[in-house]
Amino acid sequence: MSEITAPRSSRRRAVLTTAVLAAVALLASCAGPDAGSDASPSDTDPSASASESTASAVEQVTGDLVVFAAASLQGVFEELGTTFEEQHPGVSVTFSFAASSALAEQVNSGAPVDVLATASASTMEQAAAEVTDPVTFASNTLVIVSPTNSQGGVTGLADFANPDLTLAVCAVEVPCGAAASTVFEAAGVTPSVDTYAENVTAALNLAASGEVDASLVYATDARSAGDTVTTITFPEAAEAVNDNLIAVATAAPNPHAARAWVDLVLSAEGTAVLEAAGFDLP
């Protein structure tokens, strides 16, 4: 399985941890001259109680957070990861991006993961016993991408039946491959495929590098590739809309941070980033 990890710097964690300790010291000073007495400030001051609750929440969202996510979510989640670490000093986020089916298998095998985000409902279902309350937060559809200035002449889905072309789609075990099978069936096309890629990123790279005449990838991946590919839409894509789901792992080592991450993805800030990347929202 191909994995892409993005660990955050330990130096930054040290700086952020110092900031948290300073904030705790400040809250302690706000307890006033009676801090040494037996009575708690919250016993007499409602505002002190609220401050203590906020401080408690901040203290809970700390430590390491491990997020497993579909390869198609890499750009969006890395951007949100920066936001998350800014909002929660003391948290270090580590990602693993790969095919959803492979990630679900790792979760089922006991991998120490806090959050799982998949590119389809069926792959989230594969890990149903190990996650809690999955939520649909975005969706994606397929497009055709071909290398810029390609001589292959691909203009539509029917060209995937041409044995003279070099073509790639995702393996049927992963969400983009299952979607590809659906659109071929809907179009009545028997594809002549040369490469079954392990995930959508691999399928995109084959087209962007000119190794194939065309690939089927998600619309968001085509957008992220910019001018390196030519994008062709086709009507049968509407027959294979893949939902993205997110859930906290049942045995999450850091459940407070995991819940905070899910909240960020579902927030207005998170959905704005998803929409800008080309995802459709529920």
GROMACS .gro file of N, CA, C and O in nm, residues 43-133:
model
  364
   43ASP      N    1  -1.731   2.830   4.258
   43ASP     CA    2  -1.838   2.817   4.356
   43ASP      C    3  -1.913   2.947   4.372
   43ASP      O    4  -2.030   2.949   4.413
   44THR      N    5  -1.847   3.059   4.346
   44THR     CA    6  -1.908   3.190   4.370
   44THR      C    7  -1.920   3.275   4.246
   44THR      O    8  -1.994   3.372   4.244
   45ASP      N    9  -1.847   3.241   4.138
   45ASP     CA   10  -1.842   3.326   4.019
   45ASP      C   11  -1.874   3.243   3.895
   45ASP      O   12  -1.792   3.162   3.851
   46PRO      N   13  -1.994   3.262   3.832
   46PRO     CA   14  -2.028   3.184   3.712
   46PRO      C   15  -1.929   3.203   3.599
   46PRO      O   16  -1.902   3.110   3.523
   47SER      N   17  -1.874   3.324   3.584
   47SER     CA   18  -1.780   3.348   3.475
   47SER      C   19  -1.654   3.265   3.494
   47SER      O   20  -1.593   3.218   3.398
   48ALA      N   21  -1.615   3.246   3.622
   48ALA     CA   22  -1.498   3.162   3.648
   48ALA      C   23  -1.525   3.018   3.607
   48ALA      O   24  -1.438   2.949   3.555
   49SER      N   25  -1.649   2.972   3.631
   49SER     CA   26  -1.686   2.836   3.591
   49SER      C   27  -1.675   2.818   3.441
   49SER      O   28  -1.624   2.718   3.391
   50ALA      N   29  -1.723   2.919   3.365
   50ALA     CA   30  -1.715   2.912   3.220
   50ALA      C   31  -1.571   2.908   3.174
   50ALA      O   32  -1.535   2.833   3.082
   51SER      N   33  -1.485   2.989   3.240
   51SER     CA   34  -1.344   2.991   3.201
   51SER      C   35  -1.279   2.857   3.227
   51SER      O   36  -1.198   2.808   3.148
   52GLU      N   37  -1.317   2.795   3.340
   52GLU     CA   38  -1.260   2.665   3.371
   52GLU      C   39  -1.302   2.561   3.267
   52GLU      O   40  -1.223   2.475   3.228
   53SER      N   41  -1.428   2.569   3.221
   53SER     CA   42  -1.476   2.475   3.120
   53SER      C   43  -1.399   2.491   2.991
   53SER      O   44  -1.360   2.393   2.926
   54THR      N   45  -1.376   2.618   2.950
   54THR     CA   46  -1.301   2.643   2.827
   54THR      C   47  -1.159   2.592   2.839
   54THR      O   48  -1.106   2.528   2.748
   55ALA      N   49  -1.097   2.623   2.956
   55ALA     CA   50  -0.960   2.576   2.975
   55ALA      C   51  -0.953   2.425   2.972
   55ALA      O   52  -0.861   2.366   2.916
   56SER      N   53  -1.055   2.359   3.031
   56SER     CA   54  -1.057   2.213   3.031
   56SER      C   55  -1.065   2.158   2.890
   56SER      O   56  -0.996   2.062   2.855
   57ALA      N   57  -1.149   2.222   2.806
   57ALA     CA   58  -1.163   2.177   2.668
   57ALA      C   59  -1.032   2.192   2.593
   57ALA      O   60  -0.992   2.104   2.516
   58VAL      N   61  -0.962   2.305   2.615
   58VAL     CA   62  -0.834   2.328   2.548
   58VAL      C   63  -0.733   2.223   2.590
   58VAL      O   64  -0.658   2.168   2.509
   59GLU      N   65  -0.732   2.193   2.721
   59GLU     CA   66  -0.636   2.096   2.771
   59GLU      C   67  -0.663   1.957   2.713
   59GLU      O   68  -0.572   1.880   2.688
   60GLN      N   69  -0.791   1.925   2.688
   60GLN     CA   70  -0.825   1.793   2.636
   60GLN      C   71  -0.782   1.777   2.491
   60GLN      O   72  -0.745   1.668   2.448
   61VAL      N   73  -0.789   1.884   2.410
   61VAL     CA   74  -0.750   1.877   2.270
   61VAL      C   75  -0.601   1.907   2.261
   61VAL      O   76  -0.559   2.020   2.237
   62THR      N   77  -0.523   1.807   2.284
   62THR     CA   78  -0.378   1.820   2.280
   62THR      C   79  -0.320   1.684   2.243
   62THR      O   80  -0.393   1.587   2.223
   63GLY      N   81  -0.189   1.679   2.229
   63GLY     CA   82  -0.123   1.552   2.198
   63GLY      C   83  -0.120   1.521   2.049
   63GLY      O   84  -0.138   1.609   1.964
   64ASP      N   85  -0.099   1.395   2.017
   64ASP     CA   86  -0.090   1.350   1.877
   64ASP      C   87  -0.227   1.310   1.823
   64ASP      O   88  -0.308   1.252   1.895
   65LEU      N   89  -0.251   1.344   1.697
   65LEU     CA   90  -0.375   1.308   1.628
   65LEU      C   91  -0.339   1.237   1.498
   65LEU      O   92  -0.266   1.292   1.416
   66VAL      N   93  -0.389   1.116   1.480
   66VAL     CA   94  -0.359   1.037   1.359
   66VAL      C   95  -0.485   1.026   1.275
   66VAL      O   96  -0.588   0.976   1.322
   67VAL      N   97  -0.477   1.075   1.151
   67VAL     CA   98  -0.591   1.076   1.059
   67VAL      C   99  -0.560   0.989   0.938
   67VAL      O  100  -0.461   1.013   0.869
   68PHE      N  101  -0.642   0.888   0.914
   68PHE     CA  102  -0.636   0.808   0.792
   68PHE      C  103  -0.738   0.866   0.695
   68PHE      O  104  -0.856   0.879   0.731
   69ALA      N  105  -0.697   0.896   0.571
   69ALA     CA  106  -0.789   0.959   0.477
   69ALA      C  107  -0.763   0.911   0.335
   69ALA      O  108  -0.649   0.879   0.297
   70ALA      N  109  -0.870   0.909   0.255
   70ALA     CA  110  -0.860   0.872   0.114
   70ALA      C  111  -0.760   0.963   0.042
   70ALA      O  112  -0.748   1.082   0.074
   71ALA      N  113  -0.692   0.906  -0.057
   71ALA     CA  114  -0.590   0.982  -0.129
   71ALA      C  115  -0.647   1.109  -0.191
   71ALA      O  116  -0.579   1.212  -0.200
   72SER      N  117  -0.773   1.104  -0.232
   72SER     CA  118  -0.834   1.221  -0.295
   72SER      C  119  -0.855   1.337  -0.198
   72SER      O  120  -0.883   1.448  -0.242
   73LEU      N  121  -0.838   1.312  -0.069
   73LEU     CA  122  -0.858   1.418   0.032
   73LEU      C  123  -0.728   1.484   0.074
   73LEU      O  124  -0.729   1.573   0.160
   74GLN      N  125  -0.616   1.445   0.016
   74GLN     CA  126  -0.487   1.490   0.066
   74GLN      C  127  -0.475   1.643   0.070
   74GLN      O  128  -0.438   1.700   0.173
   75GLY      N  129  -0.502   1.708  -0.041
   75GLY     CA  130  -0.484   1.854  -0.046
   75GLY      C  131  -0.570   1.926   0.056
   75GLY      O  132  -0.523   2.014   0.129
   76VAL      N  133  -0.696   1.888   0.063
   76VAL     CA  134  -0.789   1.953   0.155
   76VAL      C  135  -0.749   1.928   0.300
   76VAL      O  136  -0.747   2.020   0.382
   77PHE      N  137  -0.719   1.804   0.333
   77PHE     CA  138  -0.689   1.772   0.473
   77PHE      C  139  -0.556   1.833   0.518
   77PHE      O  140  -0.542   1.872   0.635
   78GLU      N  141  -0.458   1.840   0.431
   78GLU     CA  142  -0.333   1.904   0.471
   78GLU      C  143  -0.355   2.053   0.498
   78GLU      O  144  -0.296   2.110   0.590
   79GLU      N  145  -0.440   2.115   0.418
   79GLU     CA  146  -0.472   2.257   0.444
   79GLU      C  147  -0.544   2.273   0.578
   79GLU      O  148  -0.511   2.361   0.658
   80LEU      N  149  -0.640   2.185   0.603
   80LEU     CA  150  -0.713   2.192   0.730
   80LEU      C  151  -0.623   2.152   0.848
   80LEU      O  152  -0.644   2.198   0.961
   81GLY      N  153  -0.523   2.069   0.822
   81GLY     CA  154  -0.430   2.031   0.928
   81GLY      C  155  -0.355   2.151   0.982
   81GLY      O  156  -0.334   2.164   1.104
   82THR      N  157  -0.314   2.239   0.892
   82THR     CA  158  -0.247   2.362   0.936
   82THR      C  159  -0.340   2.446   1.022
   82THR      O  160  -0.301   2.498   1.128
   83THR      N  161  -0.465   2.458   0.977
   83THR     CA  162  -0.564   2.535   1.053
   83THR      C  163  -0.586   2.473   1.190
   83THR      O  164  -0.592   2.544   1.292
   84PHE      N  165  -0.596   2.341   1.194
   84PHE     CA  166  -0.624   2.271   1.320
   84PHE      C  167  -0.514   2.294   1.422
   84PHE      O  168  -0.540   2.319   1.540
   85GLU      N  169  -0.390   2.284   1.378
   85GLU     CA  170  -0.277   2.303   1.471
   85GLU      C  171  -0.270   2.447   1.520
   85GLU      O  172  -0.227   2.472   1.632
   86GLU      N  173  -0.314   2.541   1.436
   86GLU     CA  174  -0.319   2.681   1.481
   86GLU      C  175  -0.429   2.701   1.585
   86GLU      O  176  -0.413   2.778   1.680
   87GLN      N  177  -0.541   2.631   1.564
   87GLN     CA  178  -0.654   2.646   1.658
   87GLN      C  179  -0.632   2.572   1.788
   87GLN      O  180  -0.691   2.607   1.890
   88HIS      N  181  -0.549   2.468   1.783
   88HIS     CA  182  -0.529   2.384   1.901
   88HIS      C  183  -0.380   2.370   1.930
   88HIS      O  184  -0.317   2.267   1.897
   89PRO      N  185  -0.321   2.471   1.993
   89PRO     CA  186  -0.179   2.462   2.027
   89PRO      C  187  -0.152   2.337   2.112
   89PRO      O  188  -0.226   2.305   2.204
   90GLY      N  189  -0.046   2.268   2.077
   90GLY     CA  190  -0.013   2.147   2.150
   90GLY      C  191  -0.053   2.021   2.078
   90GLY      O  192  -0.017   1.912   2.121
   91VAL      N  193  -0.128   2.034   1.966
   91VAL     CA  194  -0.167   1.916   1.889
   91VAL      C  195  -0.073   1.899   1.770
   91VAL      O  196  -0.040   1.996   1.701
   92SER      N  197  -0.033   1.777   1.744
   92SER     CA  198   0.047   1.743   1.627
   92SER      C  199  -0.032   1.643   1.542
   92SER      O  200  -0.069   1.536   1.591
   93VAL      N  201  -0.061   1.680   1.416
   93VAL     CA  202  -0.144   1.596   1.328
   93VAL      C  203  -0.055   1.516   1.233
   93VAL      O  204   0.034   1.572   1.169
   94THR      N  205  -0.081   1.388   1.224
   94THR     CA  206  -0.013   1.301   1.129
   94THR      C  207  -0.118   1.236   1.038
   94THR      O  208  -0.218   1.184   1.086
   95PHE      N  209  -0.093   1.243   0.906
   95PHE     CA  210  -0.187   1.187   0.810
   95PHE      C  211  -0.131   1.061   0.746
   95PHE      O  212  -0.009   1.046   0.730
   96SER      N  213  -0.221   0.973   0.705
   96SER     CA  214  -0.187   0.863   0.616
   96SER      C  215  -0.290   0.864   0.505
   96SER      O  216  -0.409   0.844   0.529
   97PHE      N  217  -0.244   0.892   0.382
   97PHE     CA  218  -0.333   0.899   0.266
   97PHE      C  219  -0.311   0.776   0.179
   97PHE      O  220  -0.197   0.745   0.141
   98ALA      N  221  -0.419   0.708   0.145
   98ALA     CA  222  -0.408   0.587   0.063
   98ALA      C  223  -0.547   0.551   0.012
   98ALA      O  224  -0.645   0.625   0.034
   99ALA      N  225  -0.557   0.438  -0.055
   99ALA     CA  226  -0.688   0.389  -0.099
   99ALA      C  227  -0.775   0.360   0.023
   99ALA      O  228  -0.729   0.303   0.123
  100SER      N  229  -0.903   0.397   0.015
  100SER     CA  230  -0.993   0.382   0.130
  100SER      C  231  -1.003   0.237   0.177
  100SER      O  232  -1.009   0.210   0.297
  101SER      N  233  -1.006   0.144   0.083
  101SER     CA  234  -1.018   0.004   0.121
  101SER      C  235  -0.897  -0.043   0.202
  101SER      O  236  -0.911  -0.119   0.299
  102ALA      N  237  -0.779   0.004   0.164
  102ALA     CA  238  -0.658  -0.033   0.238
  102ALA      C  239  -0.658   0.028   0.377
  102ALA      O  240  -0.617  -0.035   0.475
  103LEU      N  241  -0.705   0.152   0.388
  103LEU     CA  242  -0.712   0.218   0.519
  103LEU      C  243  -0.812   0.146   0.610
  103LEU      O  244  -0.786   0.127   0.730
  104ALA      N  245  -0.927   0.110   0.554
  104ALA     CA  246  -1.027   0.038   0.634
  104ALA      C  247  -0.971  -0.094   0.685
  104ALA      O  248  -0.995  -0.133   0.800
  105GLU      N  249  -0.893  -0.160   0.602
  105GLU     CA  250  -0.832  -0.287   0.643
  105GLU      C  251  -0.735  -0.265   0.758
  105GLU      O  252  -0.730  -0.344   0.854
  106GLN      N  253  -0.658  -0.155   0.753
  106GLN     CA  254  -0.564  -0.125   0.861
  106GLN      C  255  -0.637  -0.095   0.991
  106GLN      O  256  -0.594  -0.136   1.100
  107VAL      N  257  -0.748  -0.022   0.981
  107VAL     CA  258  -0.827   0.008   1.100
  107VAL      C  259  -0.880  -0.120   1.162
  107VAL      O  260  -0.875  -0.140   1.284
  108ASN      N  261  -0.929  -0.209   1.079
  108ASN     CA  262  -0.980  -0.337   1.128
  108ASN      C  263  -0.870  -0.423   1.191
  108ASN      O  264  -0.898  -0.510   1.275
  109SER      N  265  -0.747  -0.398   1.150
  109SER     CA  266  -0.635  -0.476   1.203
  109SER      C  267  -0.578  -0.416   1.332
  109SER      O  268  -0.478  -0.468   1.385
  110GLY      N  269  -0.639  -0.306   1.378
  110GLY     CA  270  -0.596  -0.249   1.505
  110GLY      C  271  -0.496  -0.137   1.495
  110GLY      O  272  -0.429  -0.106   1.594
  111ALA      N  273  -0.482  -0.076   1.379
  111ALA     CA  274  -0.391   0.037   1.366
  111ALA      C  275  -0.431   0.148   1.462
  111ALA      O  276  -0.550   0.174   1.482
  112PRO      N  277  -0.335   0.216   1.526
  112PRO     CA  278  -0.365   0.322   1.623
  112PRO      C  279  -0.408   0.451   1.553
  112PRO      O  280  -0.330   0.546   1.539
  113VAL      N  281  -0.531   0.454   1.509
  113VAL     CA  282  -0.583   0.568   1.433
  113VAL      C  283  -0.694   0.637   1.512
  113VAL      O  284  -0.769   0.573   1.584
  114ASP      N  285  -0.702   0.770   1.497
  114ASP     CA  286  -0.807   0.847   1.566
  114ASP      C  287  -0.926   0.874   1.475
  114ASP      O  288  -1.040   0.875   1.521
  115VAL      N  289  -0.901   0.903   1.346
  115VAL     CA  290  -1.008   0.941   1.253
  115VAL      C  291  -0.990   0.866   1.122
  115VAL      O  292  -0.877   0.853   1.073
  116LEU      N  293  -1.100   0.819   1.067
  116LEU     CA  294  -1.098   0.757   0.933
  116LEU      C  295  -1.190   0.837   0.842
  116LEU      O  296  -1.305   0.865   0.877
  117ALA      N  297  -1.140   0.876   0.724
  117ALA     CA  298  -1.220   0.945   0.623
  117ALA      C  299  -1.205   0.868   0.492
  117ALA      O  300  -1.093   0.849   0.444
  118THR      N  301  -1.316   0.823   0.436
  118THR     CA  302  -1.312   0.739   0.316
  118THR      C  303  -1.374   0.810   0.196
  118THR      O  304  -1.445   0.909   0.210
  119ALA      N  305  -1.350   0.752   0.078
  119ALA     CA  306  -1.401   0.809  -0.046
  119ALA      C  307  -1.530   0.743  -0.090
  119ALA      O  308  -1.579   0.772  -0.200
  120SER      N  309  -1.584   0.655  -0.008
  120SER     CA  310  -1.712   0.593  -0.042
  120SER      C  311  -1.777   0.537   0.083
  120SER      O  312  -1.710   0.507   0.182
  121ALA      N  313  -1.909   0.523   0.076
  121ALA     CA  314  -1.984   0.466   0.188
  121ALA      C  315  -1.948   0.319   0.206
  121ALA      O  316  -1.942   0.269   0.320
  122SER      N  317  -1.925   0.248   0.097
  122SER     CA  318  -1.898   0.105   0.108
  122SER      C  319  -1.767   0.077   0.180
  122SER      O  320  -1.756  -0.020   0.256
  123THR      N  321  -1.665   0.160   0.157
  123THR     CA  322  -1.537   0.137   0.225
  123THR      C  323  -1.546   0.176   0.373
  123THR      O  324  -1.481   0.113   0.457
  124MET      N  325  -1.625   0.279   0.406
  124MET     CA  326  -1.647   0.309   0.548
  124MET      C  327  -1.720   0.192   0.615
  124MET      O  328  -1.691   0.156   0.729
  125GLU      N  329  -1.812   0.131   0.542
  125GLU     CA  330  -1.887   0.018   0.596
  125GLU      C  331  -1.794  -0.099   0.629
  125GLU      O  332  -1.819  -0.176   0.723
  126GLN      N  333  -1.686  -0.112   0.553
  126GLN     CA  334  -1.590  -0.219   0.580
  126GLN      C  335  -1.529  -0.208   0.720
  126GLN      O  336  -1.488  -0.307   0.779
  127ALA      N  337  -1.523  -0.085   0.771
  127ALA     CA  338  -1.465  -0.063   0.905
  127ALA      C  339  -1.573  -0.028   1.006
  127ALA      O  340  -1.543   0.029   1.112
  128ALA      N  341  -1.697  -0.065   0.979
  128ALA     CA  342  -1.810  -0.022   1.062
  128ALA      C  343  -1.796  -0.063   1.208
  128ALA      O  344  -1.838   0.011   1.298
  129ALA      N  345  -1.734  -0.177   1.234
  129ALA     CA  346  -1.721  -0.225   1.372
  129ALA      C  347  -1.617  -0.147   1.451
  129ALA      O  348  -1.611  -0.158   1.574
  130GLU      N  349  -1.534  -0.068   1.382
  130GLU     CA  350  -1.423   0.000   1.448
  130GLU      C  351  -1.437   0.151   1.448
  130GLU      O  352  -1.342   0.222   1.485
  131VAL      N  353  -1.552   0.204   1.403
  131VAL     CA  354  -1.572   0.350   1.400
  131VAL      C  355  -1.707   0.383   1.460
  131VAL      O  356  -1.794   0.295   1.476
  132THR      N  357  -1.726   0.512   1.492
  132THR     CA  358  -1.849   0.555   1.557
  132THR      C  359  -1.917   0.663   1.474
  132THR      O  360  -1.856   0.765   1.439
  133ASP      N  361  -2.045   0.642   1.442
  133ASP     CA  362  -2.132   0.743   1.380
  133ASP      C  363  -2.070   0.811   1.258
  133ASP      O  364  -2.045   0.932   1.258
   0.00000   0.00000   0.00000
